[in-house]
Backbone as a ProteinNet text record, in pm:
[ID]
protein_1_A
[PRIMARY]
MNRVSFLYEHVPFIFARPLTAPARAATHKPALPRIVVLGLGNLQWGDAGFGMHAIERLKAGWQCASHVEFVAGGTQGLALLPLLESAQRMLVFNSADFGCAPGTLCVREGDEVVRHLHTRPVNLHQMDFADALACAQLKGHYPRELVLIGVQPLAHDAYGTGLGAAVSAQLDPAVEIACRRLRRWHAHPRPLVQPLV
[TERTIARY]
12695.2	12564.1	12575.2	12540.3	12548.8	12426.1	12428.5	12322.9	12188	12186	12059.8	11994.2	12074.2	12018.9	11962.8	12031.9	11985.6	11849.7	11833.7	11707.8	11594.7	11620.2	11516.4	11473.2	11570.5	11540.1	11471.1	11510.9	11462.8	11353.4	11348.9	11243.3	11181.2	11121.8	11068.3	10953.1	10881.9	10765.6	10803.9	10928.1	10972	10960.8	10994	10995.5	10861.1	10778.9	10648.4	10547.1	10564.4	10466.3	10476.5	10364.2	10369.2	10408.4	10487	10528	10424	10343.4	10235.2	10260.3	10204.8	10215.8	10135.2	10176.7	10098.7	9955.3	9862.8	9721.2	9696.7	9621	9588.9	9490.8	9513.2	9418.2	9284.6	9178.9	9045	9023.1	8974.2	8950	8802.4	8770.3	8631.5	8618	8536.8	8514	8429.2	8469.7	8386.6	8252.4	8150.1	8016.2	8014.9	7949.4	7939.7	7847.8	7880.1	7795.7	7657.1	7555.3	7418.7	7386.4	7332.8	7294.4	7143.6	7080.8	6936.4	6911.7	6831.8	6784.8	6637.8	6604.7	6473.3	6398.7	6274.8	6188.9	6085.3	6075.2	5978.3	5875	5758	5658.9	5520.2	5426.1	5285.7	5240.5	5206.6	5167.1	5040.1	4963.7	4835.8	4847.8	4967.7	4981	5080.9	5047.8	5126.1	5273.8	5357	5501.9	5561	5483.1	5530.5	5552.5	5503.5	5523.2	5650.7	5735.7	5855.8	5940.9	5967.4	6054.3	6000.8	5869.1	5807.2	5814.8	5790.9	5803.6	5948.2	6043.8	6185	6229.6	6188.6	6230.1	6166.1	6043	5977.8	6046.6	6090.7	6162.6	6295	6362.7	6488.9	6466.1	6366.2	6337	6297	6226.3	6177.2	6288.2	6394.6	6496.3	6632.8	6655	6789.4	6786.5	6895	6915.3	7056	7073.1	7201.7	7245.8	7360.9	7412.8	7319.4	7341.1	7247.2	7245.3	7348.3	7350	7281.3	7211.5	7140.3	6990.5	6918.1	6772.6	6704.2	6604.9	6521.4	6395.1	6363.8	6249.6	6161.1	6033.4	5934.2	5882.8	5938.7	5908.7	5783.3	5735	5611.4	5617.7	5522.6	5512.4	5529.6	5608.2	5616.4	5690.3	5778	5843.6	5921.5	5883.5	5956.5	5955.7	5859.1	5855.6	5975.1	6045.2	6162.6	6289.9	6279.2	6397.5	6476.8	6412.3	6490.8	6568.4	6510.4	6578.7	6702.6	6687.9	6801	6913.3	6876	6975.4	7051	6990.8	7053.2	7137	7127	7195.5	7330	7432	7561.7	7569.1	7498.2	7490.5	7345.2	7300.5	7160.8	7151.2	7068.9	7039.9	6889.8	6848.4	6707.4	6659.8	6546.8	6476.2	6362.7	6349.2	6238.4	6225.7	6106.9	6091.9	6130.2	6193.8	6240	6252.1	6240.2	6249.6	6395.8	6453.9	6592.7	6602.3	6486.1	6486.7	6524	6498	6533.8	6407.4	6426.8	6313.8	6250.8	6118.3	6051.8	6113.3	6135.1	6194.8	6345.8	6407.8	6553.7	6592.7	6688.2	6736.8	6858.7	6858.3	6967.6	7011.7	7136.2	7192.4	7249.6	7217.2	7273.4	7332.1	7436.9	7503	7528	7537.1	7575.3	7483.9	7543.8	7466.3	7380	7416.8	7335.4	7193.5	7178.6	7046.6	6953.3	6996.4	6912.5	6885.1	6989.4	6974.9	6876.1	6885.7	6798.3	6653.7	6632.4	6495.7	6429.2	6508.1	6451.4	6420.6	6505.9	6490.2	6399.2	6381.3	6297.9	6199.7	6115.8	6020.9	5909.8	5867.2	5755.6	5630.2	5643.4	5527.3	5559.8	5457.2	5473.5	5562.4	5548.7	5630.4	5778.9	5812.6	5952.6	6002.7	5921.2	5959.7	5976.1	5884.8	5893.4	6020.8	6056.3	6178.5	6301.2	6299.5	6410.1	6423.4	6310.4	6313.8	6372.1	6337.1	6391.7	6543.2	6590.9	6735.3	6803.4	6743.8	6801.6	6804.1	6698.5	6691.2	6799.3	6818.3	6922.1	7060.4	7081.7	7209.1	7231.5	7127.7	7139.2	7168.2	7110.8	7129.7	7262.5	7330.4	7459.6	7452.6	7334.9	7318.2	7267.9	7360.6	7329.9	7411.4	7353.7	7431.9	7560.1	7670.8	7796.3	7804.9	7723.2	7710.3	7562.3	7518.3	7377.7	7369.3	7289	7276	7128.1	7090.5	6955.1	6958.9	6878.6	6857.9	6716.1	6705.6	6574.7	6545	6418.4	6375.5	6291.4	6304.5	6223.5	6081.4	5981.5	5843.9	5780.3	5680.3	5595.7	5468.7	5403	5277.2	5287.2	5322.2	5335.2	5208.6	5106.5	4984.4	4861	4880.1	4767	4718.4	4614.2	4568.4	4522.8	4572.2	4526.4	4576.3	4676	4718.1	4838.3	4912.2	5032.8	5145.8	5258	5373.8	5350.4	5397.5	5396.5	5502.8	5492.5	5584.2	5729.7	5754.6	5892.4	5957.7	5879.2	5931.5	5943.5	5843.5	5846.6	5967.9	6007.4	6121.7	6253.2	6255.2	6378.1	6389	6292.2	6298.1	6419	6436	6549.7	6684.3	6700.7	6827	6854.4	6749.2	6767.6	6815.7	6758.1	6800.1	6944.8	6984.3	7122.9	7220.4	7184.2	7268.8	7279.4	7166.6	7165.9	7257.4	7250.8	7334.1	7482.5	7515.9	7656.6	7705.3	7622.4	7660.9	7670.2	7575.7	7578.1	7702.9	7748.6	7874.1	7991.4	7992.4	8098.9	8096.4	7976.9	7961.3	7976.5	8018.7	8038.4	7910.6	7799.5	7670.4	7639	7721.1	7711.3	7572.8	7520.2	7390.5	7403.8	7306.5	7306.7	7163.8	7145.8	7009.5	6941.8	6814.2	6734.7	6709.5	6714.9	6685.4	6534.8	6487.8	6344.4	6299.1	6189	6140.5	6093.5	6118.5	6072.5	5921.5	5856.2	5710.2	5675.1
-14146.2	-14111.4	-14128.7	-14020.6	-14034.7	-14106.6	-14137.3	-14220.5	-14149.6	-14018.4	-13945.2	-13945	-13921.4	-13922.6	-14058.9	-14162	-14298.3	-14322.3	-14277.7	-14298.8	-14222.8	-14096.9	-14018.8	-14086.6	-14147.3	-14205.9	-14340.1	-14420.3	-14557.5	-14581.5	-14504.3	-14523	-14388.8	-14320.9	-14186.9	-14185.5	-14296	-14298.3	-14273.6	-14301.4	-14277.2	-14129.3	-14044.6	-13901.2	-13837.2	-13905.6	-13849.9	-13867.5	-13969.4	-13996.4	-13891.3	-13833.5	-13735.2	-13803.3	-13731.6	-13784.1	-13743.1	-13835.8	-13806.1	-13878.4	-13822.9	-13888.1	-14016.1	-14115.2	-14239.5	-14211.1	-14280.2	-14260.6	-14298.6	-14213.3	-14242.3	-14358.1	-14441.7	-14551.2	-14492.8	-14547.6	-14500.2	-14521.1	-14415.6	-14424.9	-14444.5	-14551.9	-14582	-14580.1	-14486.9	-14481.7	-14600.6	-14670.9	-14782.4	-14731.7	-14812.3	-14774.2	-14761.9	-14658.1	-14638.8	-14744.8	-14793.8	-14896.3	-14841.4	-14917.3	-14871.6	-14874.9	-14764.6	-14751.7	-14736.5	-14815.3	-14805.8	-14771.3	-14668.9	-14635.6	-14673.8	-14767.1	-14831.4	-14804.6	-14762	-14745.5	-14855.8	-14924.8	-15032.8	-14994	-15056.1	-15034.6	-15007.7	-14998.1	-14975.1	-14846.8	-14748	-14617.9	-14624.3	-14732	-14743.3	-14810.1	-14857.6	-14936.3	-14874.7	-14760.7	-14700.1	-14687.3	-14730.9	-14715.9	-14804.1	-14898	-14982.2	-14901.5	-14779	-14694	-14611.6	-14634.2	-14551.5	-14546.6	-14662.6	-14666.5	-14585.4	-14587.5	-14511.1	-14360.9	-14322.5	-14180.8	-14133.4	-14219.4	-14181.2	-14161	-14251.2	-14235.6	-14111.5	-14081.2	-13960.1	-13835.1	-13839.3	-13725.8	-13704.2	-13813.7	-13803.9	-13747.8	-13800.2	-13754.5	-13607.8	-13563.8	-13426.1	-13325	-13368.7	-13272.7	-13288.1	-13402	-13429.5	-13484.4	-13460.7	-13524.6	-13582.3	-13684.7	-13754.3	-13766.7	-13827.6	-13851.8	-13944.5	-13950.5	-14021	-14171.8	-14228.2	-14373.4	-14414.9	-14319.4	-14345.8	-14338.9	-14437.6	-14441.8	-14449.3	-14363.9	-14368	-14446.5	-14548.5	-14635.6	-14650	-14621.5	-14648.7	-14790.4	-14885.6	-15026.7	-15076.1	-15002.8	-15041.4	-15179.5	-15263.3	-15399.7	-15504.2	-15472.8	-15560.7	-15691.8	-15695	-15820.8	-15882.8	-16004.6	-16079.5	-16011.4	-15923.5	-15850.1	-15756.1	-15731.5	-15644.7	-15719.7	-15849.2	-15928.9	-15872	-15833.9	-15776.8	-15651.7	-15572.5	-15452.6	-15490.6	-15591.2	-15639	-15691.9	-15761.7	-15823.2	-15719.9	-15604	-15503.4	-15401.5	-15401.5	-15299.7	-15350.7	-15268.4	-15302.6	-15256.6	-15148.4	-15099.8	-15066.3	-15101.4	-15076.1	-15027.8	-14925.7	-14871.2	-14883.4	-14940.2	-14970	-14897.5	-14828	-14772.6	-14867.1	-14899.3	-14985.9	-14980.9	-15006.5	-15029.5	-15174.5	-15198.8	-15334.2	-15350.6	-15475	-15504.8	-15525.4	-15426	-15434.4	-15469.3	-15487.7	-15514.5	-15392.2	-15274.1	-15148.6	-15072.8	-14960	-14873.9	-14817.9	-14802.5	-14746.2	-14612.3	-14598	-14475.4	-14480.2	-14591.3	-14604.2	-14629.1	-14552	-14565.9	-14657.2	-14757.7	-14855.4	-14876.5	-14917.4	-14945.7	-15086.9	-15163.3	-15297	-15305.4	-15387.6	-15396.1	-15540.6	-15561.5	-15690	-15803.6	-15917.7	-16036.3	-16014.5	-15916.6	-15885.2	-15846.1	-15784.1	-15736.7	-15854.9	-15952.7	-16070.3	-16146.4	-16166.6	-16242.2	-16172.7	-16042.6	-15968.4	-15971.8	-15950.7	-15948.6	-16085.3	-16191.7	-16326.8	-16364.2	-16324.6	-16371.8	-16283.5	-16155.5	-16064.5	-15990.2	-16063.5	-15994.9	-15927.6	-15810.3	-15742.4	-15743.7	-15785.1	-15790.8	-15879.3	-15907	-15997.7	-15939.7	-15809.5	-15753.7	-15761.5	-15753.4	-15765.5	-15907	-16007.4	-16145.7	-16168.1	-16111.4	-16126.9	-16062.8	-15946.9	-15881.4	-15961.8	-16017.4	-16102.8	-16224	-16280.4	-16392.8	-16349.4	-16228.8	-16177.5	-16160.8	-16111.2	-16098.5	-16235	-16332.1	-16466.5	-16527.8	-16504.4	-16557	-16493.7	-16363.2	-16294.6	-16348.7	-16379.8	-16437.9	-16572.8	-16655.9	-16788.8	-16781	-16682	-16666.7	-16600	-16549	-16486.6	-16344.5	-16284	-16144.3	-16067.4	-16006.4	-15951.4	-15824.6	-15721.3	-15599.4	-15628.9	-15577.3	-15603	-15522.4	-15417.7	-15344.1	-15322.3	-15363.8	-15354.7	-15294.3	-15190	-15119.6	-15101.7	-15137.3	-15114.6	-15001.3	-14899.3	-14792.8	-14811.3	-14854.7	-14890.9	-14823.3	-14823.6	-14766.8	-14870	-14873	-14962.1	-14905.9	-14982.9	-14931.6	-14945.8	-14864.1	-14880.3	-14952.4	-14901.6	-14961.8	-14984.1	-15107.5	-15138	-15199.3	-15217.8	-15282	-15198.4	-15067.5	-14979.3	-14916.3	-14973.2	-14931	-14785.5	-14710.7	-14575.2	-14469.7	-14501.7	-14405.1	-14320.6	-14359.6	-14285.7	-14312.2	-14244.5	-14265.4	-14205.7	-14277.1	-14221.5	-14113.4	-14032.7	-13919.6	-13964.4	-14073.3	-14119	-14164.9	-14229.5	-14277.9	-14163.7	-14078.1	-13964.2	-13874.7	-13863.4	-13778.3	-13829.9	-13955.6	-14014.6	-14003.8	-13941.8	-13931.4	-13849.5	-13730.6	-13647.7	-13710.3	-13765.5	-13834.1	-13951.6	-14025	-14136.7	-14086.7	-13977	-13918.9	-13870	-13813.9	-13769.2	-13886.9	-13997.8	-14117.7	-14166.1	-14166.3	-14209.7	-14121.7	-13991.5	-13900.4	-13920.2	-13947.5	-13975.3	-14099.3	-14201.7	-14324.3	-14299.6	-14225.3	-14196.1	-14116.7	-14030.6	-13959.2	-14056.9	-14152.3	-14254	-14333.7	-14350.5	-14424.3	-14334.3	-14212.5	-14116.5	-14093.6	-14086.7	-14060.7	-13911.1	-13830.5	-13684.1	-13630.5	-13666.6	-13609.1	-13459.4	-13385	-13240.2	-13193.4	-13092.4	-13047.3	-12988.7	-13015.5	-12951.4	-12806.5	-12719.5	-12579	-12563.2	-12516.4	-12498.9	-12368.5	-12373.1	-12250.9	-12148.6	-12022.1	-11914.8	-11900.3	-11885.2	-11870.9	-11724.7
-1246.7	-1186	-1034.8	-969.5	-824.3	-770.5	-643.5	-581.2	-582.2	-558.6	-555.3	-692	-799.9	-936.2	-969.8	-930.2	-956.6	-892.3	-770.4	-700.5	-766.3	-808.5	-876.9	-1005.9	-1078.5	-1209.1	-1197.7	-1102.9	-1097.8	-995	-893.3	-792.9	-756.4	-856	-829.8	-730.9	-721.7	-632.5	-487.9	-451.6	-314.9	-280.6	-382	-357	-385.8	-467.5	-502.8	-391.1	-310.1	-205.6	-96.3	-54.6	53.3	184	258	387.9	490.8	534.1	628.4	759	864	994.3	993.1	1066.7	1072.5	1113.9	1046.9	1080.2	1225.1	1290.8	1430.1	1438.5	1533.6	1554.7	1597.9	1541.1	1577.9	1727.3	1789.5	1933.7	1959.1	2023.6	2057	2208.3	2256.2	2399.6	2441.8	2544.9	2591.9	2641.8	2618.9	2663.8	2815.8	2863.5	3007.6	3067.8	3186.6	3248.8	3279.8	3242.4	3264.9	3414	3461.9	3602.3	3610	3696.1	3718	3864.4	3885.4	4020.3	4024.8	4112.5	4111.9	4242	4228.7	4345.3	4350.3	4464.3	4481.3	4585.8	4576.6	4681.1	4626.7	4719.2	4686.4	4754.9	4675.2	4729.5	4813	4796.6	4867.2	5004	5039	5161.6	5258.7	5312	5419.3	5387.6	5481.4	5467.8	5358.2	5306.5	5196.2	5068.9	5065.9	4948.7	4952.5	5052.9	5068.3	4941.7	4881.3	4763.6	4647.4	4630.7	4522.3	4550.2	4673.9	4709.2	4692.8	4728.2	4719.9	4575.3	4485.5	4345.4	4284.5	4323.6	4273.2	4327.9	4453.4	4510.9	4436.2	4404.9	4331.4	4191.4	4121.2	3985	3981.8	4083.9	4086.2	4113.1	4180.3	4220.9	4158.1	4086.3	4037.4	3895.4	3823.3	3694	3690	3605.7	3597.9	3452.9	3434	3300.2	3222.4	3090.9	3002.6	3024	3087.6	3107.3	3237.7	3301	3426.1	3400.5	3452.1	3434.7	3570.7	3591.4	3711.2	3677.4	3757.6	3728.2	3851.1	3834.6	3939	3916.2	3989.5	3965.5	4034.2	4133.9	4201.2	4261.2	4222.2	4276.3	4166.1	4063.1	3946	3971.8	4069.8	4104.8	3991.4	3952.5	3850.2	3714.4	3690.9	3564.1	3550	3660	3656.7	3617.3	3589.7	3557	3438.7	3326	3215.7	3256.4	3343.9	3392.6	3473.4	3557.9	3638	3549.8	3444.4	3357	3274.1	3252.5	3166.5	3243.4	3375.3	3456.1	3506.1	3492.9	3552.1	3698.3	3727.6	3865.2	3894.6	4014.1	4050	4193.7	4210.5	4342.3	4363.1	4476.3	4501.3	4626.8	4613.4	4729	4765.8	4894.7	4936.8	5089.4	5137	5281	5308.7	5420.8	5451.3	5602	5645.4	5788.3	5825.9	5888.4	5933.4	6081.2	6145	6287.8	6369.4	6314.1	6381	6421.8	6483.9	6519.2	6392.3	6388.3	6270.4	6230.1	6100.9	6049.7	6038.2	6080	6069.1	5924.1	5875.4	5738.4	5737.9	5649.8	5644.6	5500.6	5484.5	5352.4	5353.1	5248.7	5230.6	5090.2	5073.7	4943.9	4902.9	4772.1	4716.2	4756.8	4793.6	4829.6	4953.1	5035.1	5152.9	5113.8	4997.6	4954.4	4933.9	4855	4828.1	4956.6	5035.3	5159.5	5253.4	5262.6	5353.1	5305.3	5176	5124.3	5135.6	5123.4	5134.4	5279	5371.2	5509.2	5592.8	5552.8	5631.8	5541.1	5466.2	5377.9	5457.8	5409.1	5475	5388.2	5261.4	5173.2	5052.6	4973.1	4859.8	4750.9	4722.6	4613.6	4647.1	4776.5	4815.9	4789.9	4820.3	4793.1	4643.5	4563	4418.1	4363.7	4416.1	4369.9	4411.1	4530.8	4574.6	4483.1	4440.4	4346.2	4212	4166.9	4041.2	4050.7	4164.5	4185.6	4181.7	4250.3	4253.1	4113.7	4036.6	3900.1	3812.1	3825.3	3747.9	3782.8	3910.8	3953.1	3886.6	3885.4	3825.3	3676.1	3609.4	3464.9	3430.7	3532.2	3508	3456.8	3461.1	3419.9	3541.2	3610.1	3742.4	3762.3	3824.4	3846.9	3924.2	3875.2	3946.8	4075.7	4085.1	4210.6	4237.8	4355.7	4394.1	4533.6	4546.3	4674.1	4706.7	4828.4	4878.7	4980.7	4956.4	5054.7	5106.9	5230.5	5284.1	5415.8	5449.3	5575.9	5649.3	5779.5	5862.1	5869.7	5821.7	5824.3	5962.2	5985.5	6103.6	6064.2	5960.7	5913.9	5763.9	5724.1	5581.7	5524.1	5607.1	5559.1	5591.7	5611.4	5642.6	5513	5456.8	5323.9	5323.9	5225.2	5201.6	5297.2	5380.1	5482.2	5441	5338.9	5303.1	5400.7	5382.1	5468.8	5606.6	5709.1	5843.3	5855.9	5959.1	5976.2	5988.5	6062.8	6084.6	5954.9	5869.6	5741.3	5641.4	5636.3	5544.8	5569.8	5696	5731.1	5673.8	5627.6	5574.6	5422.9	5357.6	5211.6	5166.1	5220.2	5178.6	5215.8	5337.4	5367	5272.5	5233.5	5140.4	5004.7	4958.1	4830.3	4838.7	4951.7	4969.9	4962.4	5026.3	5019.5	4875.4	4805.1	4665.4	4580.4	4600	4520.9	4549.8	4674.4	4707.1	4634.1	4632	4561.7	4411.3	4357.1	4214	4175.8	4261.9	4234.1	4230.1	4320.5	4319.2	4190.1	4134.5	4009.3	3886.4	3905.8	3796.1	3715.7	3787.4	3723	3717.6	3783	3778.1	3814.9	3931.8	3971.5	3996.7	3949.8	3971	3992.4	4075.6	4105.9	3983.3	3971.1	3867.1	3906.9	3809.6	3835.6	3843.9	3957.2	3976.1	3910.8	3833.3	3768.3	3871	3840	3927.8	3918	4029.2	4030.9	4007.7
[MASK]
+++++++++++++++++++++++++++++++++++++++++++++++++++++++++++++++++++++++++++++++++++++++++++++++++++++++++++++++++++++++++++++++++++++++++++++++++++++++++++++++++++++++++++++++++++++++++++++++++++++

């Protein structure tokens, strides 16, 4: 009996089993980091409403990937803590005192944001948001990337006046800066198609 016959007779299962390629390991795409774009401010108090106008301008003209959320945070302050804890990246629109000429657009990042909001507050909601950021840091649930896009206000306490001309002129530039950052974060911002009238 030759070797091949012996194998067929005594270990037939070797030849009966189909020869298949090794099963591919299941591929699980990692969850995309949650990105929050947040607008802060009070629409009723002059230039203090800049952040709210900016987030509305962004929402009206742009859309992003599904892991990006646009939030009009208003003056909620500490109530925004759960949002801060859930975001891996956060971009914030707000009016802030940068010590510049009114209407100047400025960008701050990382720890500079908390430090700036605490040391140069222009209103109560800004202080409350700074406290929420500090609390999130203490709890260890904090955006790993945080960016503030702010404008120097002229009148942040003029009730019912809306944005001044110098601040209003910075809405589109602020949205452009936000979109550039969102592209860096692979959020894929793209213009909304406006319906034909």
